[in-house]
Coordinates of C-alpha atoms and ligand atoms in Angstrom, one line a residue:
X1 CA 0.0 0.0 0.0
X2 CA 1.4 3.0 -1.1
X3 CA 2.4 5.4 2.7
X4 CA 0.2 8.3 1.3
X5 CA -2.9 6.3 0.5
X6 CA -2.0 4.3 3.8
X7 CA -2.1 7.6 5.5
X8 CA -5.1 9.1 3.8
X9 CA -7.5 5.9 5.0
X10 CA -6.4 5.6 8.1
X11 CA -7.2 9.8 8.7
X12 CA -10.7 8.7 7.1
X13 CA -11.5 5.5 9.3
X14 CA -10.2 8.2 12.5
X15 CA -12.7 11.1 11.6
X16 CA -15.7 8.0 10.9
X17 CA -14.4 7.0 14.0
X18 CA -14.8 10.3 16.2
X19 CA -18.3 10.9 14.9
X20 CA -19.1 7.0 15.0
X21 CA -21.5 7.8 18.0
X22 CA -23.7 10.3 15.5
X23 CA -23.6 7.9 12.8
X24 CA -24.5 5.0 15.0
X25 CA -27.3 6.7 16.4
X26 CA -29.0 6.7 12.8
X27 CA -27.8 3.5 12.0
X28 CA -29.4 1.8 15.1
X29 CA -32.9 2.3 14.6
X30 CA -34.2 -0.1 17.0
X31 CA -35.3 -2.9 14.5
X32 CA -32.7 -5.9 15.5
X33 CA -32.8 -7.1 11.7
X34 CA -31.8 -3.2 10.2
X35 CA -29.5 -2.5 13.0
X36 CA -27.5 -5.6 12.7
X37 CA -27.2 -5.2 8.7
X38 CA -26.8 -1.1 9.1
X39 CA -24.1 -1.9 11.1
X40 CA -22.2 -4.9 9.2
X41 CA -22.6 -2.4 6.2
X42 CA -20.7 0.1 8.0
X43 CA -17.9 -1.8 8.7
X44 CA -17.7 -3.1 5.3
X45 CA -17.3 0.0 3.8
X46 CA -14.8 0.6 6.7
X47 CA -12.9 -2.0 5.9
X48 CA -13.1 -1.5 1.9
X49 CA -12.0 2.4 2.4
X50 CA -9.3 1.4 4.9
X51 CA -7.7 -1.2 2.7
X52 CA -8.0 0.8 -0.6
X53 CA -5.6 2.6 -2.7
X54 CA -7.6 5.2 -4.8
X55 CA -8.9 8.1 -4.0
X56 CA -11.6 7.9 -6.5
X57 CA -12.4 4.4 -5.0
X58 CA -12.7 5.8 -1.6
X59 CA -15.1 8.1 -2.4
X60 CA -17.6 5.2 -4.5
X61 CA -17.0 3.6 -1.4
X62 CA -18.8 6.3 0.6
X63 CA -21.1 6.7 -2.3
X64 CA -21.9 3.1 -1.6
X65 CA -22.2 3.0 2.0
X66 CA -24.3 6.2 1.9
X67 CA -26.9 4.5 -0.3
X68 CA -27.0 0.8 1.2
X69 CA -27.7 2.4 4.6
X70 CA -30.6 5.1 3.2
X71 CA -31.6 1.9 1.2
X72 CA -31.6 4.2 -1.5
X73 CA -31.9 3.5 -5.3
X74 CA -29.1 5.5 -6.4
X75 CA -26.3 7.8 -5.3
X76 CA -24.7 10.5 -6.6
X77 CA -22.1 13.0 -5.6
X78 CA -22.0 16.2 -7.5
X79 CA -18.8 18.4 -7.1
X80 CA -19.1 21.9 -8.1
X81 CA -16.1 22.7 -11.2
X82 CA -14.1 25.9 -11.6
X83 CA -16.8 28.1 -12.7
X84 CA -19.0 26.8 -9.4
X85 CA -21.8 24.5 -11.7
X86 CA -22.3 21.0 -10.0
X87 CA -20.6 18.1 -12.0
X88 CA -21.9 13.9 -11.2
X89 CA -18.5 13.3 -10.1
X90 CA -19.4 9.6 -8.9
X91 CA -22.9 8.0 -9.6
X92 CA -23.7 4.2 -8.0
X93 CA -26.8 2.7 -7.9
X94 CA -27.8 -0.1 -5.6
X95 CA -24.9 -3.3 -5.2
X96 CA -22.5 -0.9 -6.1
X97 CA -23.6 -0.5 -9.7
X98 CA -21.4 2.4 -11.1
X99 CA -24.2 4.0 -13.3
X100 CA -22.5 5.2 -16.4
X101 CA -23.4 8.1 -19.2
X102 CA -25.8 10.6 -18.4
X103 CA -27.4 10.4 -15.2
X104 CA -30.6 12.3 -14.3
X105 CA -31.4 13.8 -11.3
X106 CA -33.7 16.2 -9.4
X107 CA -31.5 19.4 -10.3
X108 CA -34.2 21.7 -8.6
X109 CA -33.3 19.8 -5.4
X110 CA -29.7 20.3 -6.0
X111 CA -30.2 24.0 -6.7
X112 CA -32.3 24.6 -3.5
X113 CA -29.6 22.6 -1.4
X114 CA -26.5 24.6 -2.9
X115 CA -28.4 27.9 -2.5
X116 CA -29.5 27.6 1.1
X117 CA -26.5 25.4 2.4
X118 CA -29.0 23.2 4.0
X119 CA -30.6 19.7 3.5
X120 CA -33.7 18.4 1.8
X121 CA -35.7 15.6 2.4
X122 CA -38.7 15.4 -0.1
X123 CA -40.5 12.2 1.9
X124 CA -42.9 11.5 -0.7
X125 CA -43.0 13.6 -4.2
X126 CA -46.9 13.7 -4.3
X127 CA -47.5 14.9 -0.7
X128 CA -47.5 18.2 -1.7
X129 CA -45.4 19.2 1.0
X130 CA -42.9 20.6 -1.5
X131 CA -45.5 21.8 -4.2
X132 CA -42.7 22.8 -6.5
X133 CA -39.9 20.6 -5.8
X134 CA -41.8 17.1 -5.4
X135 CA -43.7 18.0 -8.5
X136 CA -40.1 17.7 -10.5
X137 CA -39.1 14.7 -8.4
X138 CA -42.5 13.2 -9.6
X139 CA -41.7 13.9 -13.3
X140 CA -38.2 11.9 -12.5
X141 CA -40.5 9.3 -11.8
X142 CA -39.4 9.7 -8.2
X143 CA -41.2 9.6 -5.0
X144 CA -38.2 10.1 -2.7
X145 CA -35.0 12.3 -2.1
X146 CA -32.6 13.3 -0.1
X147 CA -30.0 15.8 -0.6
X148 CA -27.1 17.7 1.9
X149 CA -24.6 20.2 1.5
X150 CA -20.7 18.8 1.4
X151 CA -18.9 21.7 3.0
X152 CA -15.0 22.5 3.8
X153 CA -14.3 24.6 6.2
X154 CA -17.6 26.9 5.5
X155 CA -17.5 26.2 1.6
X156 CA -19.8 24.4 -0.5
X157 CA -17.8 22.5 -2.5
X158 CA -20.6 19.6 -3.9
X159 CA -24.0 17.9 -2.9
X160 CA -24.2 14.1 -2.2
X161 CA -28.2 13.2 -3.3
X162 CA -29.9 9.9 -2.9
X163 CA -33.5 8.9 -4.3
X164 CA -35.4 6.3 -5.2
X165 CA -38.3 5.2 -7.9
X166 CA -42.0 5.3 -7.0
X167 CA -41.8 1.7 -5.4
X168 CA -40.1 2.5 -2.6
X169 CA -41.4 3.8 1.0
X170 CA -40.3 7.6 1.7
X171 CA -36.8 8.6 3.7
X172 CA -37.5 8.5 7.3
X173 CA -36.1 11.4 9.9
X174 CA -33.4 8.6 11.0
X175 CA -32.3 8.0 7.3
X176 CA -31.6 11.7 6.9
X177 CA -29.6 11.5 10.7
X178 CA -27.4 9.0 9.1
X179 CA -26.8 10.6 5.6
X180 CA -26.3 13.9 7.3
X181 CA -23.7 12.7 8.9
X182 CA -21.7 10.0 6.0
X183 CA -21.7 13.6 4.4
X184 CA -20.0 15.1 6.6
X185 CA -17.3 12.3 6.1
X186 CA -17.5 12.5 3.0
X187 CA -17.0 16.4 2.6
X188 CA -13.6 15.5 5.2
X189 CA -12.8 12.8 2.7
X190 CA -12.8 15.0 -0.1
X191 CA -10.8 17.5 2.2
X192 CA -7.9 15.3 2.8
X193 CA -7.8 14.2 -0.5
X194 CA -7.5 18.0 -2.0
X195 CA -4.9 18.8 0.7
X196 CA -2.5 15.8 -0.4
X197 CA -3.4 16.1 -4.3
X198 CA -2.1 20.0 -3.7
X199 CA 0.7 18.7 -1.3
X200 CA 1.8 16.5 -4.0
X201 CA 1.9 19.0 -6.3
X202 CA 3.3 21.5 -4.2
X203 CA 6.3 18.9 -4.0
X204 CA 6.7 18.2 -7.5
X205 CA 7.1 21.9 -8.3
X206 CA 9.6 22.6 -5.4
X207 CA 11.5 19.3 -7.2
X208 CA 11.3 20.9 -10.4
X209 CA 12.5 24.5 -9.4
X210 CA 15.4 22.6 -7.5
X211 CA 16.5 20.5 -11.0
X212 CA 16.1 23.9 -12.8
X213 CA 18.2 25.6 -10.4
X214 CA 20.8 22.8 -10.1
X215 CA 20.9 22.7 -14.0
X216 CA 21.0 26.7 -14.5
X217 CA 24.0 27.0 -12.4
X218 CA 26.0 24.1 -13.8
X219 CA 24.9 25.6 -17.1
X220 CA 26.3 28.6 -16.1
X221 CA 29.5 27.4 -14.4
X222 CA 30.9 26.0 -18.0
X223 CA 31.1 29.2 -19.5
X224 CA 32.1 31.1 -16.0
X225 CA 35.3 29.2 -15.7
X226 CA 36.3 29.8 -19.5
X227 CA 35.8 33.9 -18.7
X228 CA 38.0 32.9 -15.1
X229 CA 40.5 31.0 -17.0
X230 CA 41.0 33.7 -19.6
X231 CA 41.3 36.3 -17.1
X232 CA 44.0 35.0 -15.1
X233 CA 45.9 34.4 -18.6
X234 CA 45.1 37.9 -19.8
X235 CA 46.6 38.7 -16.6
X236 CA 50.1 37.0 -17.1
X237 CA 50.5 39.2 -20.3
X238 CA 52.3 42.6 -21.2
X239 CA 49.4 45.3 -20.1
X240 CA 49.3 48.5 -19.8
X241 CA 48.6 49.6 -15.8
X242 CA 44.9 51.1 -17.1
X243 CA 44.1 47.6 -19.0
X244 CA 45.3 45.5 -15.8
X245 CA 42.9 47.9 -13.5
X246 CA 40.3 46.5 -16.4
X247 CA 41.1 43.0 -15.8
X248 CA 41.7 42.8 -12.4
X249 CA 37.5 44.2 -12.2
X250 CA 36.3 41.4 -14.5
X251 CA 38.7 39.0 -12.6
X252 CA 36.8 40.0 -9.6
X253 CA 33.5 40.3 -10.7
X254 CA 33.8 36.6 -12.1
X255 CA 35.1 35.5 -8.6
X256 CA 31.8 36.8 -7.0
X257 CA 29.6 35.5 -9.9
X258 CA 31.2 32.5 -9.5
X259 CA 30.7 32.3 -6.0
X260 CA 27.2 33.1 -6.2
X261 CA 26.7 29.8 -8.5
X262 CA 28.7 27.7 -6.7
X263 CA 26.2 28.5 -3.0
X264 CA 23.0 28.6 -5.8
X265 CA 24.3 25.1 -7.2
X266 CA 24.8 23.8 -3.2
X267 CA 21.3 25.2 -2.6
X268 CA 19.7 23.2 -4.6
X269 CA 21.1 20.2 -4.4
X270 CA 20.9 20.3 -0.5
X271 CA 17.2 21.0 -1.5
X272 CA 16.9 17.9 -3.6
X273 CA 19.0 15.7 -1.1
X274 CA 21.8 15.4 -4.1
X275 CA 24.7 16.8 -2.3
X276 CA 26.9 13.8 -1.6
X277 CA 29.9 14.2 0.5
X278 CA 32.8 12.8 -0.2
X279 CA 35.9 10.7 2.2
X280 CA 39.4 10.9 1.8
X281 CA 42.6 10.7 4.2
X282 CA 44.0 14.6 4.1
X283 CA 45.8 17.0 6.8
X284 CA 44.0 19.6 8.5
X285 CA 46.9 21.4 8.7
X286 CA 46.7 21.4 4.4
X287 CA 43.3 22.8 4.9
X288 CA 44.1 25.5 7.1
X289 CA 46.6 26.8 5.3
X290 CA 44.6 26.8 2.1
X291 CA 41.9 28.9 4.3
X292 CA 44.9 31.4 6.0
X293 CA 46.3 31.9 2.2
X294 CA 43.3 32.5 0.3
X295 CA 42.1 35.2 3.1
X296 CA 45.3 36.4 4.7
X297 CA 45.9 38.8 2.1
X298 CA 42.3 40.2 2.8
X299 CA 42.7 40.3 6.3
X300 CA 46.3 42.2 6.0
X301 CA 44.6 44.8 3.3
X302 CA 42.1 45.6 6.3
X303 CA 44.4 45.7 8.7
X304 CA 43.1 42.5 10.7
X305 CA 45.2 39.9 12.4
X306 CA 44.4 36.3 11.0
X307 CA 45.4 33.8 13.2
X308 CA 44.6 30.2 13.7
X309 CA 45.7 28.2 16.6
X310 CA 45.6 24.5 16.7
X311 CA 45.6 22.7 19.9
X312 CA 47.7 20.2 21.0
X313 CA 46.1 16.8 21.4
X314 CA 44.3 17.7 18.2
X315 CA 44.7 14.7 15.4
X316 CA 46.0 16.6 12.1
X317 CA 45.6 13.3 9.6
X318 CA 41.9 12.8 8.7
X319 CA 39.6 10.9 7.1
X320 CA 36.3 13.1 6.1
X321 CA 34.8 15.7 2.9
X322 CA 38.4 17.9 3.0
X323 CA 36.2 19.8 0.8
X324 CA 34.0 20.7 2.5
X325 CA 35.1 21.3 5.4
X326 CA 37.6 24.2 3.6
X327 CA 34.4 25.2 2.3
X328 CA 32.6 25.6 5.5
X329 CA 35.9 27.8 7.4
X330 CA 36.8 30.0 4.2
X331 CA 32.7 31.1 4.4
X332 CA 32.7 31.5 8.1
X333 CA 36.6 33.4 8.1
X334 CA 35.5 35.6 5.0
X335 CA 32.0 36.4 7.0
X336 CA 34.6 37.7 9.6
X337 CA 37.0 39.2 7.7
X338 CA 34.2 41.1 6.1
X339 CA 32.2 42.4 9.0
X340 CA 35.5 43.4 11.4
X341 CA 37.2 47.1 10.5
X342 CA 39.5 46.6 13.2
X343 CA 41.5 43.5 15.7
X344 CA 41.4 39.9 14.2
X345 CA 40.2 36.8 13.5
X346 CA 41.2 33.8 14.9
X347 CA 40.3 30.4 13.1
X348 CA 41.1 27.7 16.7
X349 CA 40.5 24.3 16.6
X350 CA 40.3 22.2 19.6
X351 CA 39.3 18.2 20.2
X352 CA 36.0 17.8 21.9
X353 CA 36.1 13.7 21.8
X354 CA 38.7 11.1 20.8
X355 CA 39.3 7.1 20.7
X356 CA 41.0 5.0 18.7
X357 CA 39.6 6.0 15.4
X358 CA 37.5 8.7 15.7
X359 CA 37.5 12.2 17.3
X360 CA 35.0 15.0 17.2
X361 CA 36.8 18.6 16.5
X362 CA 35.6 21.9 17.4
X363 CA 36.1 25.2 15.3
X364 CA 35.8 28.4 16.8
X365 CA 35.9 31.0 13.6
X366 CA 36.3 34.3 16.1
X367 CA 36.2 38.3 15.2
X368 CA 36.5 41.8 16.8
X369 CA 34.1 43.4 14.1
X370 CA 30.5 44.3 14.3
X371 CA 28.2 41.8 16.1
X372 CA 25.3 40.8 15.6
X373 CA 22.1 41.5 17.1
X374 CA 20.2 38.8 19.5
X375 CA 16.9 38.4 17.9
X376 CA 18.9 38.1 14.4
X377 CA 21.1 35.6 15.6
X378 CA 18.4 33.1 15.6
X379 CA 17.6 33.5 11.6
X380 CA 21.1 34.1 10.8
X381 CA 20.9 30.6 9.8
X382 CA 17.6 30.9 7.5
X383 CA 18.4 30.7 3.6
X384 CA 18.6 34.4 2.2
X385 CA 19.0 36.1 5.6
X386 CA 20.9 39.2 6.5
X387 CA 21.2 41.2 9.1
X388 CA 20.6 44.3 7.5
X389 CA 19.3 44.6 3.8
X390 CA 22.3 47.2 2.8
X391 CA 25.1 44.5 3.8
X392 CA 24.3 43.0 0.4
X393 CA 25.1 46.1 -1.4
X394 CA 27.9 46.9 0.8
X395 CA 29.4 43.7 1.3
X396 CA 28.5 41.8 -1.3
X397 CA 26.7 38.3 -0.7
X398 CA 23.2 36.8 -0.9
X399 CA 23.2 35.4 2.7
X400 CA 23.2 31.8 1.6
X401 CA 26.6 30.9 3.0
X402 CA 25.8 30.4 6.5
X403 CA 22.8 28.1 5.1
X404 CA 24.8 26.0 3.2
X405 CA 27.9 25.8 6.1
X406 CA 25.1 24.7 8.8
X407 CA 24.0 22.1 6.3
X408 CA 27.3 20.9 5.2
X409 CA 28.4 20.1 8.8
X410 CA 25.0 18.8 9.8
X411 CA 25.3 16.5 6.8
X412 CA 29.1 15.8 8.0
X413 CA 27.4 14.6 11.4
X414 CA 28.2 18.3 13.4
X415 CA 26.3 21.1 15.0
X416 CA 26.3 24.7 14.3
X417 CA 26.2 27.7 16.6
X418 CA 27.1 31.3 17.3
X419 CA 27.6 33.8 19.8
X420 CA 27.6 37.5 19.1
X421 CA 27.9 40.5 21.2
X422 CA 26.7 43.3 19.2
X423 CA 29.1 45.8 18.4
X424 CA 32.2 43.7 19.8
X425 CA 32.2 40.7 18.0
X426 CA 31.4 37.4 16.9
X427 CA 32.3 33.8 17.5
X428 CA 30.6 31.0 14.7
X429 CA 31.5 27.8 16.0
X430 CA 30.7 24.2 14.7
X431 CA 31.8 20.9 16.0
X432 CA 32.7 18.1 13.2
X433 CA 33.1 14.0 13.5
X434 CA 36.0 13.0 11.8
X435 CA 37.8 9.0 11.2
X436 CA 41.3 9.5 12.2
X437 CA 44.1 8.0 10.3
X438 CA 47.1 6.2 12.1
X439 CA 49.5 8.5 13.9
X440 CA 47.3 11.0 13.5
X441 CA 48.7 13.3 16.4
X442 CA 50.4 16.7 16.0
X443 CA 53.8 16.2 16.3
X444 CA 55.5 17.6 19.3
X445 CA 59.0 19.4 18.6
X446 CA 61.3 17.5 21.2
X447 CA 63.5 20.3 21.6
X448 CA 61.2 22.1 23.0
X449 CA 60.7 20.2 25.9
X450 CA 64.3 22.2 26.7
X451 CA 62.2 24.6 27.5
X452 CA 60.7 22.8 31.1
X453 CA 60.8 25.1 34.2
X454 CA 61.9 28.2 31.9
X455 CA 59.9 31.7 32.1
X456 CA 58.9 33.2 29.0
X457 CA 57.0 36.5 28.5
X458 CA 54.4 36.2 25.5
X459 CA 54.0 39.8 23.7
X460 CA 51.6 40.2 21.0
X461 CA 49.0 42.9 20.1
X462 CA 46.3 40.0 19.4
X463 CA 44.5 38.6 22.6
X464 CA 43.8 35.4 20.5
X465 CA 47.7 34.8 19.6
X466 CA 49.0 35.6 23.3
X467 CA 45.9 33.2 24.4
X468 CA 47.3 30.3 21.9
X469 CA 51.1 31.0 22.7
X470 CA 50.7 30.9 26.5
X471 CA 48.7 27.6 26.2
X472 CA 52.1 26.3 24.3
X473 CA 54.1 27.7 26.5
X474 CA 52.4 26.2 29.6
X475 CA 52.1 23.0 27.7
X476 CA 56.1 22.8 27.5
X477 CA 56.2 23.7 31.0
X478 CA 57.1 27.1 30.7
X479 CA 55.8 30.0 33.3
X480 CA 54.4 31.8 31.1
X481 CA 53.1 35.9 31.1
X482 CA 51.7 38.2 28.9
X483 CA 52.2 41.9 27.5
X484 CA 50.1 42.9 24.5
X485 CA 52.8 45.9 23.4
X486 CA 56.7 47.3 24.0
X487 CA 55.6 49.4 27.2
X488 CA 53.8 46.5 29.0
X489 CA 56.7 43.6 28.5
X490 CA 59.3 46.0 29.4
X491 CA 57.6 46.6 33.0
X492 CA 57.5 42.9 33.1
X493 CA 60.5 42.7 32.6
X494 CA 62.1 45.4 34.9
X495 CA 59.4 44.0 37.6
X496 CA 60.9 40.5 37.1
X497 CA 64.6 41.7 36.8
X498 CA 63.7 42.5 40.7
X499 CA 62.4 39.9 42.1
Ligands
ADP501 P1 26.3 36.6 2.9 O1 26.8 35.9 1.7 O2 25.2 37.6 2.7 O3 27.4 37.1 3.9 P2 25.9 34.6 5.0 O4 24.8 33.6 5.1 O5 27.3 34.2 5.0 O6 25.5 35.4 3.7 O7 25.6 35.7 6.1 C1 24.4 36.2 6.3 C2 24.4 37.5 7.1 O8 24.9 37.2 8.5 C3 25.4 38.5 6.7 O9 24.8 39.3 5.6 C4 25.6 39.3 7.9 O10 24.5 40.2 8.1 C5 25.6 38.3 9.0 N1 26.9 37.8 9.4 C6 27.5 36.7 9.1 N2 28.7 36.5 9.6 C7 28.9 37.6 10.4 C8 30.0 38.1 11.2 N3 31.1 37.4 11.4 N4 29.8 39.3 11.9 C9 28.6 40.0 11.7 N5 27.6 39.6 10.9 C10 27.7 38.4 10.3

């Protein structure tokens, strides 16, 4: 049984169910004989629309049950089409007879129905009690009918009508309880199928946009790397200082178009579930450095520090998406880069977990610049969100790398986070399972343990570096102080010089 057909019965057989006591009481009329076949009818059809796979089947099955428990001739539901006229969407006489071709029925009845929103019950088309109505059921060769509104959620979306010929005694009040209320199921029948027909659409279009996407920016990739490609030759050649200016903005422009691709490309193929990831044994060390050249020179043109500590019990040789993992810091160090006018950014990697084969890194991509606000930090993960409309002009970006990084190391078996103090800085974070390969550990320099029971004074500008060199220091057994410019260390030193 197909899940969504599985899913759509069983919501059926649970609405049936929570209104079984209505239904019953119209199904139990007191005669032992009706009530026991009422009720074996009912769970018939319970069955048949539990075990079926069509919707269209499901609702001849109501059709069905509705007129084996009015005992009624015939049975037709009428669904009103796009311009609002009412359509025989399913006809069935008695046994489950599908009546085919042109079915007539009492369309007066159907009209008053749809125009009040209420019920009708002609008992007996000669009685007079409906002078105009019965008089057009009589010309159907009628005597009895019954018709009620099918509504969702306030709107009339079809009748369900039962009659039957002259032969037969007229609908009772407790044959109108009990088709009241099968419409009523089947009006939330007809609901839940709507909702998953549109849900199944609404998935095969989001599919579709996500192939065209995925195809539109490899489409557009092929010709992007021939104008890269060119530029970086054109580059290499004899120019002039103003054509080099010239080439330098196209080689730059590419880069961002490029870039932009490249996150539209990961978008949608995280969206279709395509993005595989891949494993092979690399250094993190390798990756690092790819990250600190590509963005040093950034960094330095701004001013920034760029460092990137590595602790010591961290395993360098890995097994994991290299990839994307370079992917996932360069986005998170050039966010930082981009957003801090002034200190550094520190890129530190520590070891949360470790056995024999396996440890769990953290990175902790850290800035100086401008923050970000608390209620933002909470969508700064949401595709297409920035902080504040004009970063894109001034910054450049579409706010689809942070996405795309907190999918990548979700996929990669991590967890992303960040902290942010507005206007001081900010600290994206995410922690990564990795295999380790053999001899995996950082090697230690042996001459440095010379340096055991030595004190050393640690003077740097950059919080983060002194932070990282006192750690190594104190992790070689050195004493270890800090000065973060000349005027500081030198009172160290004259203040350790007396002691
Ligand atoms: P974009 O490509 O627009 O930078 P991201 O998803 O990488 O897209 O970032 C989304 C937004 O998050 C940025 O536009 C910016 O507003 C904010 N942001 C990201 N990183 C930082 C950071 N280190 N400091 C301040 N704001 C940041």
């Amino acid at each position: 049984m197909s899940e969504d057909h599985a899913v759509n019965s069983v919501a059926t057989i649970e609405l049936l169910r929570r209104d079984s006591q209505k239904i019953l009481k119209g199904v139990l009329t007191g005669d032992p004989e009706k009530d026991r076949r009422n009720v074996s009818t009912l769970l018939a059809t319970i069955n048949a629309v539990s075990s079926n796979l069509d919707d269209a089947e499901i609702t001849k099955n109501l059709v069905d049950m509705i007129v084996s428990l009015t005992e009624a001739d015939r049975g037709i539901l009428l669904l009103r089409d796009a311009e609002g006229d009412l359509e025989v969407t399913v006809a069935r006489g008695l046994g489950g007879v599908d009546l085919e071709g042109e079915v007539t029925y009492s369309r007066s009845v159907a009209a008053k129905v749809t125009s009040s929103g209420r019920s009708v019950c002609i008992v007996d088309s000669l009685s007079g009690e409906y002078p105009r109505l019965g008089e057009s059921v009589h010309e159907l060769q009628l005597r009895t009918v019954m018709c009620a509104p099918l509504l969702m959620s306030d709107n009339l979306i079809g009748v369900m009508y039962v009659d039957s010929r002259l032969a037969r005694e007229g609908f009772t009040g407790a044959d109108l309880t009990v088709f009241e209320a099968l419409c009523k199921q089947v009006a939330i029948s007809l609901t839940n199928i709507r909702l998953k027909r549109a849900s199944v659409r609404a998935e095969a279009s989001s599919e579709a946009k996500s192939l065209f996407l995925a195809n539109m920016s490899h489409e557009l990739r092929t010709p992007m790397n021939a104008v890269v490609g060119v530029t970086a030759l054109l580059l290499d050649e004899d120019l002039t200082p103003q054509q080099r200016e010239l080439v330098e903005i196209i080689r730059s422009s590419a880069d961002s178009l490029m870039a932009l691709v490249s996150d539209i490309l990961d978008v949608s193929k995280i969206e279709a579930g395509h993005l595989d990831m891949v494993s092979v044994d690399f250094d993190l060390r390798d990756v690092l450095e790819d990250v600190t050249d590509q963005l040093s020179l950034r960094a330095l043109e701004k001013g920034l520090e760029l460092v990137c500590p590595v602790e010591l019990d961290v395993p360098v040789l890995l097994r994991g998406d290299a990839g994307r993992l370079r992917q996932v810091i360069s986005n998170l160090v050039e966010n930082a880069v981009k957003f801090t006018s002034q200190g550094e950014v520190s890129i530190w990697v520590s070891c949360d977990e470790r056995d024999e084969d396996r440890a769990t890194l953290r990175f902790a991509v850290t800035d100086t610049g401008i923050g970000i606000p608390d209620d933002h930090l909470e969508t700064i993960f949401c595709t297409f969100s920035q902080v504040d409309p004009s970063h894109s002009r001034r910054h450049g970006g579409a706010g689809l790398g942070l996405p795309i990084a907190k999918h990548l190391v979700e996929l990669m078996g991590g967890e992303m986070g960040a902290n942010s103090v507005l206007g001081k800085g900010s600290s994206f974070w995410f922690t990564l399972p990795l295999l380790t390969q053999p001899g995996c550990a950082l090697p230690v320099e042996p001459a440095l343990t010379k340096l055991e029971g030595k004190s050393a004074l640690v003077v740097d500008a950059s919080v983060m570096n002194r932070v990282w060199l006192s750690t190594l220091m104190e992790s070689w057994g050195c004493g270890c102080e800090e000065a973060e410019d000349p005027e500081q260390a030198m009172a160290r030193l004259r203040r350790a010089a007396t002691r």
